[in-house]
Tab-separated table of C-alpha atoms (C1' of nucleotides) in Angstrom:
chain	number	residue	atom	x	y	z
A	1	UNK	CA	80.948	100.994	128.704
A	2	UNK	CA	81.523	101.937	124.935
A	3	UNK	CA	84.367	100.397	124.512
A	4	UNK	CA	86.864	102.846	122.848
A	5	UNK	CA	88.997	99.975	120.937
A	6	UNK	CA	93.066	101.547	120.912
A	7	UNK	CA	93.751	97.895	119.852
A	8	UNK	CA	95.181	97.390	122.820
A	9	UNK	CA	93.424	94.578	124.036
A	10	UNK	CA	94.475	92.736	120.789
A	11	UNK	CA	97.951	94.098	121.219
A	12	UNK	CA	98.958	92.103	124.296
A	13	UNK	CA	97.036	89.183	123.353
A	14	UNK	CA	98.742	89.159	120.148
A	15	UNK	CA	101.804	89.656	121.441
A	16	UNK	CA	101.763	86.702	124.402
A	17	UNK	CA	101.005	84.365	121.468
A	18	UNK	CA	104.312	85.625	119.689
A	19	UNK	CA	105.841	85.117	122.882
A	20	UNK	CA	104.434	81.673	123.888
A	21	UNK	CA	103.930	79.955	120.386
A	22	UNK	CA	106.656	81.858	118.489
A	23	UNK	CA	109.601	82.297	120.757
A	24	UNK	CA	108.797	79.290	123.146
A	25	UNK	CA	109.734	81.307	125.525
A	26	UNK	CA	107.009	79.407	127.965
A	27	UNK	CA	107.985	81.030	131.293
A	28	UNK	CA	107.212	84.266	130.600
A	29	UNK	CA	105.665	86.758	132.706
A	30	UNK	CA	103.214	89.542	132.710
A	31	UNK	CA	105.891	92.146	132.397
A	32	UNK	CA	107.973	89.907	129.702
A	33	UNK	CA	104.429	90.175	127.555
A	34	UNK	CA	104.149	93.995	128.277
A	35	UNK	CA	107.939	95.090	127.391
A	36	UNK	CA	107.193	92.978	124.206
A	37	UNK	CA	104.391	94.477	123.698
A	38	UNK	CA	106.038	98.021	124.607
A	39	UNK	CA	102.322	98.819	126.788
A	40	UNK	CA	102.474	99.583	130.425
A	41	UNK	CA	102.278	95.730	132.845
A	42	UNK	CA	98.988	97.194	134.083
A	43	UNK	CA	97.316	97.419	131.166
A	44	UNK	CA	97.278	93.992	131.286
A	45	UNK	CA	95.263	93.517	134.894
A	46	UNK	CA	93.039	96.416	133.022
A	47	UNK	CA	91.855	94.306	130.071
A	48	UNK	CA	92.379	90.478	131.451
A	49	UNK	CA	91.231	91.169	135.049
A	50	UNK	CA	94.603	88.448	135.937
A	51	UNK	CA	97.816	86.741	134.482
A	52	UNK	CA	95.707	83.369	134.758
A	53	UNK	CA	92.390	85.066	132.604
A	54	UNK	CA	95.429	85.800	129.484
A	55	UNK	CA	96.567	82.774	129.649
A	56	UNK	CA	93.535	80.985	129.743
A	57	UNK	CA	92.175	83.291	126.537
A	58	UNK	CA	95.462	82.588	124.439
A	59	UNK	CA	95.110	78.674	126.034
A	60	UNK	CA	91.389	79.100	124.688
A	61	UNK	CA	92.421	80.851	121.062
A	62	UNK	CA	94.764	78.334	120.446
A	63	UNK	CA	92.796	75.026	120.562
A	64	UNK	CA	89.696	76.997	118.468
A	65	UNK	CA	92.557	77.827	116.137
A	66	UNK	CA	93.436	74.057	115.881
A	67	UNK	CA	89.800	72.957	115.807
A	68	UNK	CA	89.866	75.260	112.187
A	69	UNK	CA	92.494	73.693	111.033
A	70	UNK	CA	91.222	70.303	111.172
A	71	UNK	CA	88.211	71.459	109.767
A	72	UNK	CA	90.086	72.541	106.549
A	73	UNK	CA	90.766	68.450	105.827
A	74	UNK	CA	86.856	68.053	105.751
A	75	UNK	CA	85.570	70.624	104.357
A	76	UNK	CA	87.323	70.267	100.399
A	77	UNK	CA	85.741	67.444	98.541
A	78	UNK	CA	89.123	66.494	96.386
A	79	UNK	CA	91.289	63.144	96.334
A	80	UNK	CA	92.719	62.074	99.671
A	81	UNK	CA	96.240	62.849	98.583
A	82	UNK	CA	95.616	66.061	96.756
A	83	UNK	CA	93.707	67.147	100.104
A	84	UNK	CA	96.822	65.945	102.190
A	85	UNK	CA	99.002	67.614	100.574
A	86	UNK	CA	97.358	71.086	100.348
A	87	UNK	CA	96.551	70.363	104.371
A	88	UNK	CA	100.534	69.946	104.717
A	89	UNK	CA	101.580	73.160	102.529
A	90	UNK	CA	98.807	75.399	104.926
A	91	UNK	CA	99.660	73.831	108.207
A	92	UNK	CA	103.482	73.650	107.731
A	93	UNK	CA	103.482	77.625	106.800
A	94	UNK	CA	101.704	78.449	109.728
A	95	UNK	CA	103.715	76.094	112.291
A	96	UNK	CA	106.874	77.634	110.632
A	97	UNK	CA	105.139	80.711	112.240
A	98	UNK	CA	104.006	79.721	115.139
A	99	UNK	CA	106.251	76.721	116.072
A	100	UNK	CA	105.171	76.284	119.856
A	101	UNK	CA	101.596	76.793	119.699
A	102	UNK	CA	101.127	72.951	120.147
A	103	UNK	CA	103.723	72.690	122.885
A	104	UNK	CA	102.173	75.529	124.916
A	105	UNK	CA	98.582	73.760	124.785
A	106	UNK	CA	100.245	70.355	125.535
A	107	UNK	CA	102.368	72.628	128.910
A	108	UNK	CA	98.764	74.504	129.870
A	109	UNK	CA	96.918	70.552	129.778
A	110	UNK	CA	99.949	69.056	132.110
A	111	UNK	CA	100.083	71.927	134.741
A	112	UNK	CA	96.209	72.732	135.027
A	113	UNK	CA	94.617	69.527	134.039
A	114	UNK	CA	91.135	71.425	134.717
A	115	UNK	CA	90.609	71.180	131.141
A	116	UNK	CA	87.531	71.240	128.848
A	117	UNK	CA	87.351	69.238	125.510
A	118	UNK	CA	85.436	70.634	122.837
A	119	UNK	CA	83.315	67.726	121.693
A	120	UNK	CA	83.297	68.733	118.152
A	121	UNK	CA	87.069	68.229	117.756
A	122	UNK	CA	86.146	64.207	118.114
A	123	UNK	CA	83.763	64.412	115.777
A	124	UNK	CA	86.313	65.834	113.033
A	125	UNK	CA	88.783	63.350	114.422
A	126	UNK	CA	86.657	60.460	113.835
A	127	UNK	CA	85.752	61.821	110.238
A	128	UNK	CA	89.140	62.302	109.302
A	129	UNK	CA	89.767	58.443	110.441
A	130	UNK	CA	87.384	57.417	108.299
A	131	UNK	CA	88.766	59.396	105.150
A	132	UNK	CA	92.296	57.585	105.965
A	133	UNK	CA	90.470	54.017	106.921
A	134	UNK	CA	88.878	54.312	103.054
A	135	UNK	CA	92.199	54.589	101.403
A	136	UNK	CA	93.519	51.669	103.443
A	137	UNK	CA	90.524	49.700	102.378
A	138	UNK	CA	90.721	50.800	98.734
A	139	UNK	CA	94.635	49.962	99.007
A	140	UNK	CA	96.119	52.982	98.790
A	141	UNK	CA	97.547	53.357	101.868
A	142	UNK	CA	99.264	50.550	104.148
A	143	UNK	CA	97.036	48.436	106.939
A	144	UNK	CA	97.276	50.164	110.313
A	145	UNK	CA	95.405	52.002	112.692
A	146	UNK	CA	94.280	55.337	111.220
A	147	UNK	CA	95.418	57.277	114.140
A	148	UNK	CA	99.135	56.005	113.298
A	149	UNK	CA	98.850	58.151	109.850
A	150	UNK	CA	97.880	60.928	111.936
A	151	UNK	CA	100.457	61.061	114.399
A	152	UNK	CA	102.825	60.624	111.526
A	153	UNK	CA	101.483	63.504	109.746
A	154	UNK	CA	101.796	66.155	113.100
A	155	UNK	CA	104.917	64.527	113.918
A	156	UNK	CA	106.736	65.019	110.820
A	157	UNK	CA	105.070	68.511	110.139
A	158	UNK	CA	105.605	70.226	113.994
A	159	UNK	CA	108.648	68.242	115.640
A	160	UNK	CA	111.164	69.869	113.861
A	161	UNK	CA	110.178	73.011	113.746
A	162	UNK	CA	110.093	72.522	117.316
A	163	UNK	CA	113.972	71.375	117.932
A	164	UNK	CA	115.151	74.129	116.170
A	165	UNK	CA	117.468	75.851	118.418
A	166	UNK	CA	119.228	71.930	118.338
A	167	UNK	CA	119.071	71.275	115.077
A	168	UNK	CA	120.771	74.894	114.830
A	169	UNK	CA	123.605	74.000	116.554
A	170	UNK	CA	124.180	70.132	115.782
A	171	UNK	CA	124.056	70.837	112.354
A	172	UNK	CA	125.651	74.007	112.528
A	173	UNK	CA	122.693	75.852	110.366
A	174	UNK	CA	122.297	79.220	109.470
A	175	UNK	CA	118.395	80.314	109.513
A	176	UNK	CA	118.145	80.708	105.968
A	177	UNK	CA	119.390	76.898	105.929
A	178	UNK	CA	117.009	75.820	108.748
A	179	UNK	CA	114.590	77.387	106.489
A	180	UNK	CA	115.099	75.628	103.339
A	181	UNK	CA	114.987	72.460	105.197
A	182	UNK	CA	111.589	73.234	106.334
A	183	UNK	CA	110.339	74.149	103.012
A	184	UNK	CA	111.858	70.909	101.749
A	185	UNK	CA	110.005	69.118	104.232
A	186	UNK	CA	106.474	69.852	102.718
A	187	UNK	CA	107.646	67.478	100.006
A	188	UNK	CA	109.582	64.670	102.032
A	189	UNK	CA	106.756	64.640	104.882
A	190	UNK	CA	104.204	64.047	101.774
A	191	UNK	CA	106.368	61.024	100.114
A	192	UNK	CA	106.939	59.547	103.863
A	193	UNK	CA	103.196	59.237	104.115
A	194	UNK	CA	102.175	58.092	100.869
A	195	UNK	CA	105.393	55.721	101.062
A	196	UNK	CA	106.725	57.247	97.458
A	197	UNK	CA	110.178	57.237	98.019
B	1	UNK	CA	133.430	67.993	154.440
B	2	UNK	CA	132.731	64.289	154.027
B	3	UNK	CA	129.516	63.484	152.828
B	4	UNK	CA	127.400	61.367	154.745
B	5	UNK	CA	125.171	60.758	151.427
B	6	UNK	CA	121.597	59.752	152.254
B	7	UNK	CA	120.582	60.077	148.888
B	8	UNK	CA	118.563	62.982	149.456
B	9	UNK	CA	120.357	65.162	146.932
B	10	UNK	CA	119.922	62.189	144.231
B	11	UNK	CA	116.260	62.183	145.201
B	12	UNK	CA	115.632	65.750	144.874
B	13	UNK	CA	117.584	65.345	141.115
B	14	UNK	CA	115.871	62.759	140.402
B	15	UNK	CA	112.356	63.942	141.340
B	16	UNK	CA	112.778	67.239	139.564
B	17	UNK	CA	113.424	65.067	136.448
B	18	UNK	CA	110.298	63.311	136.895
B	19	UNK	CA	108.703	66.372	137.041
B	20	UNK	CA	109.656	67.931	133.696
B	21	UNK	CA	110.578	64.950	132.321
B	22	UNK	CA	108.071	62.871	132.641
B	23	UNK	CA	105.011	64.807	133.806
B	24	UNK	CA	106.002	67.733	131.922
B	25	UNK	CA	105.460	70.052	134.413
B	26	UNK	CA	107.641	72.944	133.338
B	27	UNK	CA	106.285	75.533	135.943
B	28	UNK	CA	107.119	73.472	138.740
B	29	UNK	CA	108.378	75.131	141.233
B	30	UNK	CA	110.714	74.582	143.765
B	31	UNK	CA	107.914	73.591	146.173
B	32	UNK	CA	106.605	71.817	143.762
B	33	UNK	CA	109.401	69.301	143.201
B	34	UNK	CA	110.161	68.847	147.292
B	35	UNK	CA	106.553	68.074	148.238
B	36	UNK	CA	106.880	65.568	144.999
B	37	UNK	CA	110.129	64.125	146.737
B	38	UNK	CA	108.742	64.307	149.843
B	39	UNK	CA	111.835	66.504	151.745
B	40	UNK	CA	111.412	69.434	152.990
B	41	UNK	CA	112.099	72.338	150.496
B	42	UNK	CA	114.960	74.094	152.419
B	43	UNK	CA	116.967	70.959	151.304
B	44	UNK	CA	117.215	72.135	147.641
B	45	UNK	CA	118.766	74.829	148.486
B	46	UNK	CA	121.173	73.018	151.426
B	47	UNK	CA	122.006	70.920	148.316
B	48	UNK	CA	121.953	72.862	144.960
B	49	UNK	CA	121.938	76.491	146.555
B	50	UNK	CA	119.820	77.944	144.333
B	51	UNK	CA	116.749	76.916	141.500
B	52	UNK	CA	118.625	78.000	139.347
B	53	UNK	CA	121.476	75.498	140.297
B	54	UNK	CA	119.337	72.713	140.217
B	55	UNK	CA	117.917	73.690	136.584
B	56	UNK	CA	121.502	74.064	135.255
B	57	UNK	CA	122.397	70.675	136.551
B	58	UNK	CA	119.023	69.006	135.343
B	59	UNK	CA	119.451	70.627	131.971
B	60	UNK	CA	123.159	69.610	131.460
B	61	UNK	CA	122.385	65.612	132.171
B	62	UNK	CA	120.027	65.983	129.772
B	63	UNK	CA	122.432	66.922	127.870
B	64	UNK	CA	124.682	64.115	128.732
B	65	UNK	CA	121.707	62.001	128.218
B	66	UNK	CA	121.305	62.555	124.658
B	67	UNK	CA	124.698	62.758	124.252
B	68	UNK	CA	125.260	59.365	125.650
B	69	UNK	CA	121.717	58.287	123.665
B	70	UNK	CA	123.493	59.621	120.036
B	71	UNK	CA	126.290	57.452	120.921
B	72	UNK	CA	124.853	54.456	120.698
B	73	UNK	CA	123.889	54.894	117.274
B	74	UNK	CA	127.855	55.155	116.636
B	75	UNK	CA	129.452	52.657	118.612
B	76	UNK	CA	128.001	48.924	117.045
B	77	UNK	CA	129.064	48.028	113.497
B	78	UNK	CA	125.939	45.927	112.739
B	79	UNK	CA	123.842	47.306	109.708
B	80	UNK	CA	122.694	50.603	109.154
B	81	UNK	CA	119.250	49.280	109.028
B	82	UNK	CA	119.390	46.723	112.213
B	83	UNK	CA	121.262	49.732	114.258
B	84	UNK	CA	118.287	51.554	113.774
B	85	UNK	CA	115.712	49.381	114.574
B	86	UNK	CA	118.147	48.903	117.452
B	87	UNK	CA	118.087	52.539	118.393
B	88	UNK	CA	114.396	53.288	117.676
B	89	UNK	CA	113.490	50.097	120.180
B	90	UNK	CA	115.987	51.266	122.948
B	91	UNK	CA	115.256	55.216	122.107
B	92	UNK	CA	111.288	54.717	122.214
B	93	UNK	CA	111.130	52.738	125.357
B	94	UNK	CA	113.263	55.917	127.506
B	95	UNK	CA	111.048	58.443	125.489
B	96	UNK	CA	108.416	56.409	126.845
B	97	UNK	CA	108.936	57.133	130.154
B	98	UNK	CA	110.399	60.572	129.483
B	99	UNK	CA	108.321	62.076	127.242
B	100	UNK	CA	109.117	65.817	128.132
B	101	UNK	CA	113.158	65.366	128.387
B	102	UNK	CA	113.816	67.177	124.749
B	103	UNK	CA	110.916	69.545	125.024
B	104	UNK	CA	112.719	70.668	128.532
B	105	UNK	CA	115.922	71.478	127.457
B	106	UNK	CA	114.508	73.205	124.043
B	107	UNK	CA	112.527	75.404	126.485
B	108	UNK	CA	115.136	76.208	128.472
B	109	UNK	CA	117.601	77.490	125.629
B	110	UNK	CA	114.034	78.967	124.303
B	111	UNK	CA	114.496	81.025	127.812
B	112	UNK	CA	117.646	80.983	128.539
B	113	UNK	CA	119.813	81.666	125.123
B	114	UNK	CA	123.248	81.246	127.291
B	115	UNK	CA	123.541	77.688	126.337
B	116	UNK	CA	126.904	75.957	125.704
B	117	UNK	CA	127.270	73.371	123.205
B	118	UNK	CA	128.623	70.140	123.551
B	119	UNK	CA	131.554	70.331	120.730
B	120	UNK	CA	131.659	66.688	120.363
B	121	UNK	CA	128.272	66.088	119.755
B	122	UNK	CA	128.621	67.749	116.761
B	123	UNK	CA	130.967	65.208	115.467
B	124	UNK	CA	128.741	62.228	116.631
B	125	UNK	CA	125.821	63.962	114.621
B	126	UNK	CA	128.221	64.255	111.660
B	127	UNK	CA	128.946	60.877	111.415
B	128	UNK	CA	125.219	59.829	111.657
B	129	UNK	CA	124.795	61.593	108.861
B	130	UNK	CA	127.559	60.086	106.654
B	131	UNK	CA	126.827	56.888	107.942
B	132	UNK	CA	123.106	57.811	106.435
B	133	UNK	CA	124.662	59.315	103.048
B	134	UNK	CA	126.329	56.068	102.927
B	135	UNK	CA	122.897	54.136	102.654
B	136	UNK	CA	121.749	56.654	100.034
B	137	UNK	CA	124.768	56.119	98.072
B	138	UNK	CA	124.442	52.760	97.127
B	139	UNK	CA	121.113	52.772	97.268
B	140	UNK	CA	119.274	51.873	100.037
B	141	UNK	CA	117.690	55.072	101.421
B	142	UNK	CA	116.297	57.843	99.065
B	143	UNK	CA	118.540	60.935	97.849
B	144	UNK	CA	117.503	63.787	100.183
B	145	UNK	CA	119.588	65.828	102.992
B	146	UNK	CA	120.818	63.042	105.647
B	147	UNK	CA	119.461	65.621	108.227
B	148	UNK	CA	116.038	64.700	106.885
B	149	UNK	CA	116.439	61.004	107.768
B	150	UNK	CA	117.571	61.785	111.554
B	151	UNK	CA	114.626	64.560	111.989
B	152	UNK	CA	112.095	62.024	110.153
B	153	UNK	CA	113.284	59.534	113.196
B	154	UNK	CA	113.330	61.623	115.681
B	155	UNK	CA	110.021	63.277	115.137
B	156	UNK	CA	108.054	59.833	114.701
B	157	UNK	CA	109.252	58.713	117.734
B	158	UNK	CA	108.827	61.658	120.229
B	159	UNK	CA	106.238	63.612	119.281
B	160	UNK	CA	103.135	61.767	119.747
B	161	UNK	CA	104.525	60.749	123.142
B	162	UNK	CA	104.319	64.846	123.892
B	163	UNK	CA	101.098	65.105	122.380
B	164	UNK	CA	99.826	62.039	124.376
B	165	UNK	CA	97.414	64.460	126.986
B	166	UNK	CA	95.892	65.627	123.042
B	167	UNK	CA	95.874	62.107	121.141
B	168	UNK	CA	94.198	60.307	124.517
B	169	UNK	CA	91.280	62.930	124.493
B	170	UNK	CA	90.690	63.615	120.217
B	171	UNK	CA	90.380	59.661	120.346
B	172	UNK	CA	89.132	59.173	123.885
B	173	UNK	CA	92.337	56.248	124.285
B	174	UNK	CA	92.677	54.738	127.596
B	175	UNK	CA	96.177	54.787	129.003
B	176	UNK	CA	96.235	50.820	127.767
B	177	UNK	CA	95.363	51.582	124.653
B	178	UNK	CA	98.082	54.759	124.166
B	179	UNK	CA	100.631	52.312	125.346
B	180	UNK	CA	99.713	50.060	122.957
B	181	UNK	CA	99.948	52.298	120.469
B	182	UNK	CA	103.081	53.989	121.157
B	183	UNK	CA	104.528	49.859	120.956
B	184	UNK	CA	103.125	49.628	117.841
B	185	UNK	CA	104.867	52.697	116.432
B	186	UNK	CA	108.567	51.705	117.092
B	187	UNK	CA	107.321	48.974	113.826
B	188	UNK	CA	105.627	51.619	112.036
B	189	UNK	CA	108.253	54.393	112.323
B	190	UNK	CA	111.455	51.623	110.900
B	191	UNK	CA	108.612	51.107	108.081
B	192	UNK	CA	108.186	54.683	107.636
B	193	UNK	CA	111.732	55.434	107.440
B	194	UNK	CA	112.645	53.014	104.820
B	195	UNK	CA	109.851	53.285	102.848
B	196	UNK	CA	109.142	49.712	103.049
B	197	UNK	CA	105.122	49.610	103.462
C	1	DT	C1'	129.294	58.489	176.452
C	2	DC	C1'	130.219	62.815	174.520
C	3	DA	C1'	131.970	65.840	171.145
C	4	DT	C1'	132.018	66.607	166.319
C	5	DT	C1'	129.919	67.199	162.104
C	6	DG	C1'	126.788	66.594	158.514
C	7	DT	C1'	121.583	66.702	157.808
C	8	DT	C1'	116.965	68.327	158.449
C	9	DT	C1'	113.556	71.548	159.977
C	10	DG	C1'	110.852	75.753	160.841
C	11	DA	C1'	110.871	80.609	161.300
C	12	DC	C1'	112.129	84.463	159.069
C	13	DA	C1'	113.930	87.579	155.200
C	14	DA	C1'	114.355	88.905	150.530
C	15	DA	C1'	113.108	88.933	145.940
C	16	DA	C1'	110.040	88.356	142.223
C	17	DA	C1'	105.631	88.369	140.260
C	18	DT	C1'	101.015	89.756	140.346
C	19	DG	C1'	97.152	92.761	141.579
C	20	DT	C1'	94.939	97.386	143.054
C	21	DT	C1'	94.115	102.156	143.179
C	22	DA	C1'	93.961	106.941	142.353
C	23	DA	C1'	95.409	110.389	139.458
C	24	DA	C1'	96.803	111.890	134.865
C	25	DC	C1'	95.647	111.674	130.168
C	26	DA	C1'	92.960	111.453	125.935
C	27	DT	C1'	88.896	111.065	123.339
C	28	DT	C1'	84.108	111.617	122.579
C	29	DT	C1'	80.053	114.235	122.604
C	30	DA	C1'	76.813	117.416	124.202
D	1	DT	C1'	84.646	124.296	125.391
D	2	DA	C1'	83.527	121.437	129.170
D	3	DA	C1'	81.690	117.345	131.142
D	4	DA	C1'	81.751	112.496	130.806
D	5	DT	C1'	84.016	108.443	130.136
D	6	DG	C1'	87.313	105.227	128.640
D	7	DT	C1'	92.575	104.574	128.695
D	8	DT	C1'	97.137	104.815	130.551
D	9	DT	C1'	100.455	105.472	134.138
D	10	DA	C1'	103.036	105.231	138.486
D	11	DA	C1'	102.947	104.252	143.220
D	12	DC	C1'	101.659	101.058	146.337
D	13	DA	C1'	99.917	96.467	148.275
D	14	DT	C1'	99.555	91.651	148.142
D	15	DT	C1'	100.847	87.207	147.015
D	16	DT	C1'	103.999	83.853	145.554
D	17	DT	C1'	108.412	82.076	145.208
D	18	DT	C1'	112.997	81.827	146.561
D	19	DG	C1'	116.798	82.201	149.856
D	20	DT	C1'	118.959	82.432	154.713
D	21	DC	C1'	119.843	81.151	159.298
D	22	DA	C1'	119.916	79.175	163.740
D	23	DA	C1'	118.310	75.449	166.305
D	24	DA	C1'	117.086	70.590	166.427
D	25	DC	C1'	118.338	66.128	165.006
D	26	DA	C1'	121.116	62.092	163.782
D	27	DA	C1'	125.123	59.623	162.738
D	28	DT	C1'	130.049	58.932	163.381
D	29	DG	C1'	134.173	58.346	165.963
D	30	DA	C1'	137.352	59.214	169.761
DNA sequence: TCATTGTTTGACAAAAATGTTAAACATTTA
DNA sequence: TAAATGTTTAACATTTTTGTCAAACAATGA
C-alpha cells in the first residue's frame, strides 16, 4: 500500500497532542480529538487501528521528545551556567506551548503502569549529574544531592505553567499578564538556582 | 429519612480521593473506585446519584482543602520566614501523601471550564502576597512580583512529588530513597526561597 | 416478635465510547 | 478515460461505563 499521505495521519496525531499537552484536557475522547481535528471519528480507527494504539503513539512521541531535550544539556560544550540558562530559555518556550505534556506522561505511567524505560534516558541523567556534581565540587553551586538541582530546575520551569487556570483566577490575571509572568520566570528560575538573588 | 450512617458514603469519598489523589488515577472509573473501597458499585450511585455528583463533591473539598491549607499561612503572627518553614513542613508532609490533589482539580477545570471560584480565597491570596511585599520592602526577600515567591514555593514543593513515577525510574530510586529525598527538600526549598545557600 | 425503614445486592436498562464494514469518493496511473 | 487503489463517510455493531429498580438484607423501635 503506497501510502497516499493527505496529512491526515499527522493531523489527528497532532491535534490529540494539542488536546492532551496543550489544553489538559486529559479525558478526552476519540470524537473530542476528531471534532478538533474537524476529520471524521473513523478516520481515526483507519490510521491507529484503536483509541489505545493513539494514545500509546502520542504516550510514545512524548517521552522521545523529552529524551531530546535532555540531550540538548549534553551536547553544547559551554560553561555550566551559560548552558543552564540557554536549556531554561528553550525548554520554558516550549512548556509555555505545551504545558501538560509532562502531566499526561506522568497520568499514562499511573493508569497503565505496563511501561517501558528507555535506557538511554539514565544514561543522560547520570551525565547531567555529573555536570551539576562538578560545580558543587568546584564550589559553585551549594552541597546537595544533584538530583535536588534537577527537580528544582523542572519544578520551577513546568509547575506553573501547569496551575494556570488557578493562578488565573487567584490572582485575577489576564493572559497577557499570565504571560509576562512566565517570561519573567526564565530570569527568576535562573537566579533561584544559581542562588543570585 | 434518618440516616443510619455506616460510613459507607465516607468510604466511597474517601476512596475516590485516594484514587486521584494519591494514586493519580484520573480515569478511574466508577468501578474502579468501588472495587478499591470494596462496596458494591450500585452504592455510589444510592449515595451520590450520579459520577458526576461524586466528582463535583470530590473537586469542591479540594477546594476547601486548599482553602483551609492557604489559611494557615494567614492565621499565626510568628515571622514571615518561620511561618513558612512552618507551612512548607506541614504543606509537604499532606502533598506527600496526596501528590495528585492540585493536578486533579486543574484537570477538572482543564475539562470542565464551569468552575466557581471561591471569592474569599482571593483575599487570603492577596494578603500572602502583601505579607511577601512586606519582606521585600525592608529587605529581606528580593524585589520581584510577590506572585513569584508563592509559585517558586509552591512549585518546589509539589512537583517532584507528581513527577515521582519519572524521578524513581531516570535515577532508578527505591521508594526509601524518594522518601528520603522528598524530606530532604522541605530544607532545600526554605533555602531556595530565601536565597540563603 | 414484627413492622418499618434504611442499606446492600444483582439483574437489567440506558447511555456513552469505541470499533467495523461497505459504499462513496478521490487520486493515481496505465 | 477507466481500472486500481487509497481515503473518507455514514450506518451499524460491540464494548464499556453509567444509571435504575425491585428484591434481599439488616437494624431499629413499637
Amino acid at each position: 500500500m503506497t501510502t497516499r499521505d493527505t496529512g491526515t495521519e499527522q493531523l489527528i496525531k497532532d491535534t490529540a497532542k494539542q488536546v492532551f499537552f496543550k489544553e489538559g484536557r486529559l479525558h478526552a475522547t476519540t470524537q473530542d480529538i476528531a471534532d478538533a481535528a474537524g476529520v471524521n471519528r473513523t478516520l481515526v480507527n483507519y490510521y491507529f487501528r484503536s483509541r489505545d494504539e493513539l494514545i500509546r503513539q502520542v504516550y510514545e512521541e512524548g517521552m522521545d521528545d523529552m529524551d531530546n531535550r535532555l540531550s540538548q544539556i549534553m551536547e553544547s560544550d559551554i560553561p555550566f551556567r551559560e548552558k543552564i540558562e540557554s536549556f531554561i530559555d528553550v525548554f520554558m518556550a516550549d512548556s509555555m506551548e505545551y504545558p501538560y505534556q509532562e502531566t499526561f506522561l506522568i497520568t499514562e505511567m499511573n493508569t497503565n503502569s505496563n511501561l517501558h524505560n528507555k535506557p538511554d534516558m539514565n544514561l543522560k541523567v547520570e551525565n547531567f549529574s555529573a555536570q551539576i556534581q562538578k560545580e558543587i565540587d568546584e564550589g559553585r553551586l551549594p552541597k546537595m544531592d544533584p538530583i535536588h538541582f534537577a527537580m528544582n530546575m523542572f519544578s520551577l520551569m513546568i509547575y506553573p505553567l501547569i496551575m494556570r487556570p488557578l493562578y488565573k483566577q487567584l490572582y485575577k490575571l489576564t493572559n497577557e499578564q499570565f504571560t509576562k509572568l512566565m517570561l519573567e520566570r526564565k530570569d527568576i528560575t535562573c537566579k533561584m538556582l544559581f542562588g543570585k538573588q
